Amino acid sequence: MTASTAETTPVDEAALHVLIAAELGLLSVGVATALSFSRLFVAGTYLVPLVGAVAASWTIAVLTRRLHLGVWTSALISAMCAVLVLGWRFAPHTTVFGLPTPDTASTLLDAVRSSFAGFSTMVAPVRASDGFLVVLAPVMWTFTFFADAAALRYRGPVQAVIPDVSAFVAGGVLARETARSGTAVVFVAGLSVYALTQRLLHSTERRWASGDERRGVRSIAASGFVVVGVAVVAGALIGPHLPGDSAAVLDLRAVGRASSPRTVTSPFVGVRNLLGPQSDEILFTAQASVPAYWRLTSLDRYDATRDIWVSSTSYRDVDGADLPASPTGGRHRTDTQVVTISGLTGPWVPAAFAPRAITIDTDISFDEQSSSIIANRDRLQVGTQYRVTSAIPAVRELDLTASRGPDGAEPTDLDPAGLSSVVRETARDVAGDAPTPYLQALALQNWFRSSFTYDTDVDFSSAADPVAEFLDARTGFCAQFSSTYALMARSIGLPARVAVGFTPGDLRQDPSGTRTYVVRGRHAHAWPEVYFRGVGWVPFEPTPGRGNPGATDYTGVPAQQAEPPPSPTPASTTVPEPFESFPTPSVPGAPPTTTATTTSTVPTTTLGSATPRASTGEDPRGWVWALPAALLAAGGLAAWAAVARRRRRPAAERSDTARISHAWRRASADLAAIGLAAGPSETPLEFAQRTAAAPVWHEPPGTDTDTDVHDLATRVGAAMRQLSSAETIRRYGPAGADEVLTAQAEASADVVRDAVRTVATTRQRVRQLVG
């Protein structure tokens, strides 16, 4: 079918209005799809690029179709405009007179590489960096142009929205809980408007009784809008209260996974990354008699390919009354905390190490090796309160001095995979001569604290060996310190891992003596743990400016943590860092574990981010957008002028003659699909005669008798004679066409279409469908 074959030529004013409504319905689906990306991105910085791409592509598609340009010509024009707009929006400083250059392509590719560098470790929502938008904007542009061509050129209303529906579903699979209900309502509303306008469009092509066209279309429109409105409102109000709202009927992320044991993706610590600004947002509060490091979990495997630590442990369902004892020993003291969740999301349940019992109003799972608790749902709801009792190790220097060897540790805790020679040599130089494991661990800690400085602005993302670069630069933050410490400890035979969680937080004490620790984003922290036989896992603190209040006796480090910011951070710019469980402008992540991933939203230390390019002078993006805006405005005016010209045409040309022309072009396109195309010099009658005599009608598949063959050839011959006669009268007849002739032409076109489907091969049928 040619690009213009199935294009609707309005037969009256009502049909023209319906065509415009159908075009707006297409726009509504595209915009709704773009809005659904709020589940993937924080803030609203993605809106202008993506909605703008949809609107621009839609305008170009409407304009080229109204000007009767072929689909391939229109696609080429649309692609050229997309390239221009992409350069104007994301790399304006690289263009010359608005035209893209090789530097434009290089800049865009660099942005994509930077954004997708840690894609496998990301958990939505993330920052809408340029790299992501450089990919998504052309995708949305293409989807919109395809939808217009499929729905309004080729009459494939279902096929037209398949890409948009797929994008919405994919976003839901990636996005977890974020904005689920709101985006679903918006998308369903957009899809419903599209379906209704397509229904109206098809209603204008019916053969209504004389005088009933407008009344019939208006009736369908009125009833349709009522149904759509009721469905959307009912879904928005009732849907969240129906069974299954909180648990999917079919969880695509859980397909193929065994029910137990449960394995979750872990928070990670890396050496390559950036920290970014920290937040003063309250994540949770903990009522406790003593301060502690509030631990989420520990990471026992170093992934040298990505320079990050991940967890290889699994979780099993527990009732919380008596948690299995972790592999620790020695003395301990019991303390109970009452924790209330505020801004912290995700499945992780913070507690002082090591939790022994918990009372919580949700199903939980527990991992014995890491002594960490997770909620079985994707996240802990804001306001969740629970009571956890912990056996906090009361480690003394004497206990550690008497401990010998790594017996009792898992082999993974000594795994030296990925260690460079620089790490090994440095560790031996710093602590290799210490006589006991404890003194070795202490020597490493003190070397970091005395020889390094704390700095949140470091960037080792481009280093070939980020650990070696950190050791050379001697500056970084907790991710670099804890990660490198653990690697160095392993290189000299000390079982080590990295723990993630929070420092104690800001103390508030009421008149009754109740001590409440307010934990904020700036308190997020990572620290190393070393295993000692007979004692268990013991935390050390190599990060300058940080100190574990429960470890002062053997580390010699007083309690320390991040200080409050010098001035309050405006609410509009607060970036809750450094954990992924809250929106952040840096690239967050949760890398896959060594077993199956889960449905959980994972809090992760915010250690990676593409650094924004430095900007000098005025940002040219504001005024550069004036050019595409002017082009789009001109296109809209041209489309409106074309519509106005069409409306001024004589009534006869907009009715029977147009319908006959459409029937002739439709039949010609169907015949072209099986190789019967009209020649440039053939009259309609000559083409009809050649078509009727074609051998294809005498060898149709599935016909067993001569009668069948004869009937098919006869029907096609009669239909083509009738249709060619109507087309000849339309072209050359002085009196024009009438309603009877028009109806005969349309019926003949239907006969030809059925005949083509009878004799066509599968490949030819596909060609007939798409043109």
Short mmCIF file of C-alpha atoms in Angstrom, two decimals, residues 306-644:
data_model
loop_
_atom_site.label_atom_id
_atom_site.label_comp_id
_atom_site.label_asym_id
_atom_site.label_seq_id
_atom_site.Cartn_x
_atom_site.Cartn_y
_atom_site.Cartn_z
CA ARG A 306 33.64 -2.98 37.74
CA ASP A 307 35.78 -2.15 40.79
CA ILE A 308 32.88 -2.57 43.18
CA TRP A 309 31.95 -4.76 46.13
CA VAL A 310 28.80 -6.89 45.97
CA SER A 311 27.10 -9.49 48.14
CA SER A 312 26.87 -13.20 47.38
CA THR A 313 24.62 -14.12 50.31
CA SER A 314 21.00 -15.32 50.29
CA TYR A 315 18.02 -14.63 52.49
CA ARG A 316 15.44 -16.94 54.03
CA ASP A 317 12.05 -16.12 55.49
CA VAL A 318 12.01 -15.78 59.30
CA ASP A 319 9.40 -14.78 61.87
CA GLY A 320 11.77 -12.39 63.66
CA ALA A 321 11.29 -13.80 67.13
CA ASP A 322 14.67 -15.55 67.20
CA LEU A 323 17.09 -14.67 64.43
CA PRO A 324 19.85 -17.20 63.74
CA ALA A 325 23.14 -16.28 65.36
CA SER A 326 25.75 -14.92 62.99
CA PRO A 327 29.26 -16.38 63.05
CA THR A 328 30.50 -14.16 65.88
CA GLY A 329 31.75 -14.95 69.32
CA GLY A 330 33.14 -13.26 72.42
CA ARG A 331 31.45 -10.89 74.79
CA HIS A 332 28.51 -8.73 73.87
CA ARG A 333 25.90 -6.46 75.37
CA THR A 334 22.21 -6.43 74.53
CA ASP A 335 20.50 -3.27 73.34
CA THR A 336 17.02 -2.64 71.94
CA GLN A 337 16.28 -0.02 69.29
CA VAL A 338 12.91 1.35 68.18
CA VAL A 339 13.34 2.47 64.58
CA THR A 340 10.88 4.64 62.62
CA ILE A 341 11.33 4.91 58.83
CA SER A 342 10.97 8.39 57.31
CA GLY A 343 12.83 8.99 54.04
CA LEU A 344 14.65 5.68 53.66
CA THR A 345 13.10 3.40 51.07
CA GLY A 346 14.04 -0.03 49.86
CA PRO A 347 13.86 -3.44 51.55
CA TRP A 348 16.78 -3.01 53.95
CA VAL A 349 16.06 -2.91 57.69
CA PRO A 350 18.75 -0.92 59.54
CA ALA A 351 19.82 -2.21 62.94
CA ALA A 352 22.82 -2.30 65.24
CA PHE A 353 25.09 -5.28 64.58
CA ALA A 354 24.20 -8.07 65.28
CA PRO A 355 20.36 -8.30 65.38
CA ARG A 356 18.93 -11.19 67.41
CA ALA A 357 15.17 -10.52 67.36
CA ILE A 358 12.81 -8.11 65.66
CA THR A 359 9.15 -7.20 65.97
CA ILE A 360 7.89 -5.67 62.73
CA ASP A 361 4.54 -5.55 60.99
CA THR A 362 5.73 -7.00 57.68
CA ASP A 363 7.21 -10.26 56.43
CA ILE A 364 11.00 -10.32 56.59
CA SER A 365 13.97 -12.42 55.51
CA PHE A 366 17.33 -12.82 57.18
CA ASP A 367 20.84 -13.72 56.08
CA GLU A 368 22.93 -15.35 58.78
CA GLN A 369 26.35 -14.74 57.22
CA SER A 370 25.94 -10.97 56.89
CA SER A 371 23.49 -10.56 59.80
CA SER A 372 21.21 -8.40 57.69
CA ILE A 373 17.43 -8.15 57.53
CA ILE A 374 15.28 -7.29 54.54
CA ALA A 375 11.55 -6.78 54.11
CA ASN A 376 9.90 -9.21 51.71
CA ARG A 377 8.15 -6.34 50.00
CA ASP A 378 10.00 -4.05 47.64
CA ARG A 379 10.29 -1.36 50.26
CA LEU A 380 9.57 -0.35 53.81
CA GLN A 381 6.69 2.07 53.84
CA VAL A 382 7.19 5.54 55.28
CA GLY A 383 6.06 5.46 58.91
CA THR A 384 7.02 1.81 59.45
CA GLN A 385 8.14 1.28 63.06
CA TYR A 386 9.83 -1.79 64.44
CA ARG A 387 11.69 -2.96 67.56
CA VAL A 388 14.95 -4.81 67.14
CA THR A 389 17.17 -6.36 69.81
CA SER A 390 20.86 -6.61 69.01
CA ALA A 391 23.78 -8.43 70.60
CA ILE A 392 26.38 -5.70 70.18
CA PRO A 393 29.94 -7.09 70.42
CA ALA A 394 31.88 -5.68 73.38
CA VAL A 395 35.28 -6.17 71.82
CA ARG A 396 38.41 -5.47 73.86
CA GLU A 397 41.94 -4.99 72.64
CA LEU A 398 42.96 -8.03 74.70
CA ASP A 399 40.47 -10.25 72.85
CA LEU A 400 41.88 -9.25 69.48
CA THR A 401 45.49 -9.53 70.53
CA ALA A 402 44.91 -13.12 71.60
CA SER A 403 43.18 -14.11 68.36
CA ARG A 404 45.25 -16.02 65.80
CA GLY A 405 44.54 -16.95 62.21
CA PRO A 406 41.50 -16.69 59.91
CA ASP A 407 39.87 -20.00 60.95
CA GLY A 408 36.09 -19.83 60.71
CA ALA A 409 35.90 -17.30 57.90
CA GLU A 410 34.37 -18.13 54.55
CA PRO A 411 36.76 -18.67 51.61
CA THR A 412 35.16 -15.72 49.82
CA ASP A 413 36.33 -13.43 52.63
CA LEU A 414 39.93 -14.18 51.68
CA ASP A 415 39.41 -14.16 47.92
CA PRO A 416 42.26 -12.09 46.42
CA ALA A 417 40.72 -11.92 42.94
CA GLY A 418 41.42 -8.67 41.15
CA LEU A 419 44.16 -7.46 43.51
CA SER A 420 46.90 -5.55 41.77
CA SER A 421 50.56 -5.77 42.66
CA VAL A 422 50.39 -2.19 43.95
CA VAL A 423 47.82 -3.22 46.57
CA ARG A 424 49.83 -6.24 47.70
CA GLU A 425 53.12 -4.39 47.94
CA THR A 426 51.60 -1.42 49.75
CA ALA A 427 49.83 -3.68 52.25
CA ARG A 428 53.04 -5.59 52.97
CA ASP A 429 54.97 -2.34 53.43
CA VAL A 430 52.36 -0.91 55.80
CA ALA A 431 51.36 -3.92 57.90
CA GLY A 432 53.31 -6.96 56.74
CA ASP A 433 55.77 -6.84 59.65
CA ALA A 434 53.11 -6.56 62.39
CA PRO A 435 53.28 -9.68 64.62
CA THR A 436 49.55 -10.37 65.03
CA PRO A 437 46.43 -10.11 62.83
CA TYR A 438 45.05 -7.42 65.13
CA LEU A 439 48.16 -5.27 64.88
CA GLN A 440 48.14 -5.74 61.11
CA ALA A 441 44.53 -4.55 60.90
CA LEU A 442 45.27 -1.64 63.23
CA ALA A 443 48.36 -0.65 61.23
CA LEU A 444 46.31 -0.47 58.04
CA GLN A 445 43.66 1.65 59.74
CA ASN A 446 46.11 4.08 61.27
CA TRP A 447 48.08 4.43 58.01
CA PHE A 448 44.96 5.53 56.17
CA ARG A 449 43.88 7.93 58.92
CA SER A 450 47.31 9.54 59.24
CA SER A 451 48.44 9.61 55.60
CA PHE A 452 45.19 10.34 53.69
CA THR A 453 42.65 13.16 53.62
CA TYR A 454 38.86 13.02 53.31
CA ASP A 455 37.53 14.60 50.11
CA THR A 456 34.12 14.14 48.49
CA ASP A 457 35.18 15.63 45.15
CA VAL A 458 37.54 12.91 44.00
CA ASP A 459 36.96 11.21 40.66
CA PHE A 460 38.65 7.94 39.74
CA SER A 461 36.06 6.98 37.12
CA SER A 462 38.53 7.11 34.23
CA ALA A 463 41.48 5.48 36.00
CA ALA A 464 42.81 2.21 34.59
CA ASP A 465 43.45 1.02 38.18
CA PRO A 466 41.32 3.16 40.51
CA VAL A 467 42.68 1.51 43.66
CA ALA A 468 46.25 2.32 42.66
CA GLU A 469 45.19 5.86 41.76
CA PHE A 470 43.53 6.29 45.15
CA LEU A 471 46.66 5.05 46.90
CA ASP A 472 48.71 7.51 44.90
CA ALA A 473 46.35 10.48 45.38
CA ARG A 474 45.83 9.69 49.08
CA THR A 475 42.47 11.42 49.14
CA GLY A 476 38.90 10.16 48.91
CA PHE A 477 35.80 9.34 50.93
CA CYS A 478 34.40 6.29 52.74
CA ALA A 479 33.88 4.18 49.60
CA GLN A 480 37.54 4.36 48.63
CA PHE A 481 38.81 3.94 52.19
CA SER A 482 36.67 0.94 53.12
CA SER A 483 37.10 -0.80 49.77
CA THR A 484 40.86 -0.39 49.56
CA TYR A 485 41.31 -1.32 53.22
CA ALA A 486 39.44 -4.58 52.71
CA LEU A 487 41.47 -5.43 49.60
CA MET A 488 44.76 -4.71 51.35
CA ALA A 489 43.68 -6.76 54.38
CA ARG A 490 42.93 -9.75 52.16
CA SER A 491 46.29 -9.42 50.44
CA ILE A 492 48.07 -10.10 53.76
CA GLY A 493 45.75 -12.94 54.83
CA LEU A 494 43.12 -11.12 56.87
CA PRO A 495 39.50 -12.12 56.09
CA ALA A 496 37.78 -8.84 55.26
CA ARG A 497 34.57 -7.44 53.85
CA VAL A 498 32.83 -4.08 53.51
CA ALA A 499 29.79 -3.09 55.58
CA VAL A 500 27.32 -0.39 54.56
CA GLY A 501 24.89 1.57 56.66
CA PHE A 502 24.91 4.78 58.69
CA THR A 503 26.81 6.49 61.45
CA PRO A 504 24.77 7.05 64.65
CA GLY A 505 23.07 10.30 63.61
CA ASP A 506 22.19 13.46 65.53
CA LEU A 507 21.25 12.85 69.16
CA ARG A 508 18.03 14.25 70.57
CA GLN A 509 17.24 13.66 74.23
CA ASP A 510 13.90 14.61 75.73
CA PRO A 511 13.33 15.55 79.39
CA SER A 512 12.40 11.97 80.24
CA GLY A 513 15.85 10.81 79.17
CA THR A 514 14.78 9.02 75.96
CA ARG A 515 17.64 9.13 73.50
CA THR A 516 16.66 9.37 69.82
CA TYR A 517 19.21 9.35 67.04
CA VAL A 518 18.08 11.22 63.92
CA VAL A 519 19.77 9.63 60.91
CA ARG A 520 20.09 11.75 57.78
CA GLY A 521 21.42 11.29 54.27
CA ARG A 522 24.81 12.74 55.24
CA HIS A 523 25.24 9.94 57.78
CA ALA A 524 25.40 7.20 55.14
CA HIS A 525 28.69 5.36 55.46
CA ALA A 526 30.77 2.34 54.50
CA TRP A 527 33.43 0.70 56.67
CA PRO A 528 35.56 -2.48 56.63
CA GLU A 529 35.10 -5.48 58.88
CA VAL A 530 37.85 -8.00 59.70
CA TYR A 531 37.23 -11.52 60.98
CA PHE A 532 39.03 -12.75 64.11
CA ARG A 533 38.82 -16.32 65.32
CA GLY A 534 36.92 -16.55 68.60
CA VAL A 535 35.63 -13.00 68.28
CA GLY A 536 33.88 -12.77 64.91
CA TRP A 537 33.52 -9.81 62.59
CA VAL A 538 35.06 -6.64 63.97
CA PRO A 539 34.64 -3.16 62.41
CA PHE A 540 37.60 -0.85 61.80
CA GLU A 541 37.54 2.76 60.72
CA PRO A 542 40.13 3.89 58.14
CA THR A 543 38.10 6.93 56.97
CA PRO A 544 39.39 10.21 58.47
CA GLY A 545 36.66 12.16 60.24
CA ARG A 546 34.63 9.07 61.07
CA GLY A 547 34.69 6.98 64.24
CA ASN A 548 32.61 4.06 65.49
CA PRO A 549 31.42 4.78 69.07
CA GLY A 550 31.42 1.06 69.87
CA ALA A 551 34.97 0.45 68.67
CA THR A 552 36.98 3.13 70.45
CA ASP A 553 38.52 0.65 72.91
CA TYR A 554 40.47 -1.27 70.25
CA THR A 555 40.70 1.25 67.38
CA GLY A 556 41.68 4.26 69.45
CA VAL A 557 39.37 6.38 67.29
CA PRO A 558 36.77 8.57 69.09
CA ALA A 559 33.20 8.73 67.83
CA GLN A 560 32.99 11.01 64.80
CA GLN A 561 30.58 11.57 61.91
CA ALA A 562 29.59 14.08 59.21
CA GLU A 563 28.89 17.56 60.48
CA PRO A 564 25.63 19.39 59.61
CA PRO A 565 25.80 21.63 56.53
CA PRO A 566 26.73 25.26 57.22
CA SER A 567 23.33 26.47 56.01
CA PRO A 568 19.99 24.76 55.39
CA THR A 569 19.68 23.24 51.95
CA PRO A 570 16.62 24.65 50.10
CA ALA A 571 13.90 22.03 49.82
CA SER A 572 13.71 22.47 46.08
CA THR A 573 17.38 21.52 45.64
CA THR A 574 17.79 18.91 48.34
CA VAL A 575 19.49 15.91 46.89
CA PRO A 576 19.16 13.00 49.31
CA GLU A 577 22.57 11.38 49.15
CA PRO A 578 24.39 9.15 49.36
CA PHE A 579 21.87 6.34 49.13
CA GLU A 580 19.98 5.30 46.00
CA SER A 581 16.81 4.78 47.93
CA PHE A 582 16.18 8.47 47.49
CA PRO A 583 16.45 10.51 44.27
CA THR A 584 19.94 11.77 43.51
CA PRO A 585 21.63 13.50 40.62
CA SER A 586 24.44 11.00 40.60
CA VAL A 587 24.26 7.61 38.97
CA PRO A 588 23.05 5.19 41.64
CA GLY A 589 23.25 1.45 41.45
CA ALA A 590 22.70 -1.99 42.75
CA PRO A 591 24.80 -4.55 40.89
CA PRO A 592 23.56 -8.06 40.31
CA THR A 593 24.54 -10.64 42.85
CA THR A 594 26.07 -13.98 42.03
CA THR A 595 22.59 -15.50 42.08
CA ALA A 596 19.18 -14.28 40.97
CA THR A 597 18.14 -10.67 41.40
CA THR A 598 14.93 -9.72 43.15
CA THR A 599 12.09 -7.26 43.02
CA SER A 600 13.54 -5.14 45.78
CA THR A 601 14.41 -1.50 45.45
CA VAL A 602 17.94 -1.41 46.75
CA PRO A 603 19.57 1.36 48.75
CA THR A 604 23.05 1.86 47.43
CA THR A 605 25.87 4.12 48.36
CA THR A 606 25.92 6.90 45.84
CA LEU A 607 29.40 6.52 44.50
CA GLY A 608 29.07 7.07 40.79
CA SER A 609 28.11 10.02 38.70
CA ALA A 610 28.91 11.58 35.41
CA THR A 611 30.37 14.97 36.12
CA PRO A 612 28.47 17.81 34.44
CA ARG A 613 30.50 19.65 31.85
CA ALA A 614 31.81 22.95 33.01
CA SER A 615 30.02 25.84 31.43
CA THR A 616 31.34 29.30 30.78
CA GLY A 617 29.31 32.21 29.65
CA GLU A 618 25.67 32.13 28.66
CA ASP A 619 24.09 28.75 28.02
CA PRO A 620 23.13 28.82 24.32
CA ARG A 621 20.38 26.24 24.68
CA GLY A 622 17.75 28.78 25.56
CA TRP A 623 17.94 30.81 22.35
CA VAL A 624 18.90 27.88 20.11
CA TRP A 625 15.49 26.36 20.76
CA ALA A 626 13.93 29.39 19.08
CA LEU A 627 14.85 28.01 15.65
CA PRO A 628 13.12 24.61 15.97
CA ALA A 629 10.21 26.36 17.66
CA ALA A 630 9.90 28.67 14.68
CA LEU A 631 10.07 25.73 12.28
CA LEU A 632 7.37 23.88 14.18
CA ALA A 633 5.20 26.98 14.23
CA ALA A 634 5.67 27.42 10.48
CA GLY A 635 4.79 23.78 9.95
CA GLY A 636 1.66 24.17 12.01
CA LEU A 637 0.60 27.22 10.02
CA ALA A 638 1.23 25.39 6.75
CA ALA A 639 -0.84 22.43 7.92
CA TRP A 640 -3.63 24.78 8.98
CA ALA A 641 -3.50 26.52 5.60
CA ALA A 642 -3.77 23.16 3.84
CA VAL A 643 -6.80 22.32 5.95
CA ALA A 644 -8.36 25.68 5.20
#
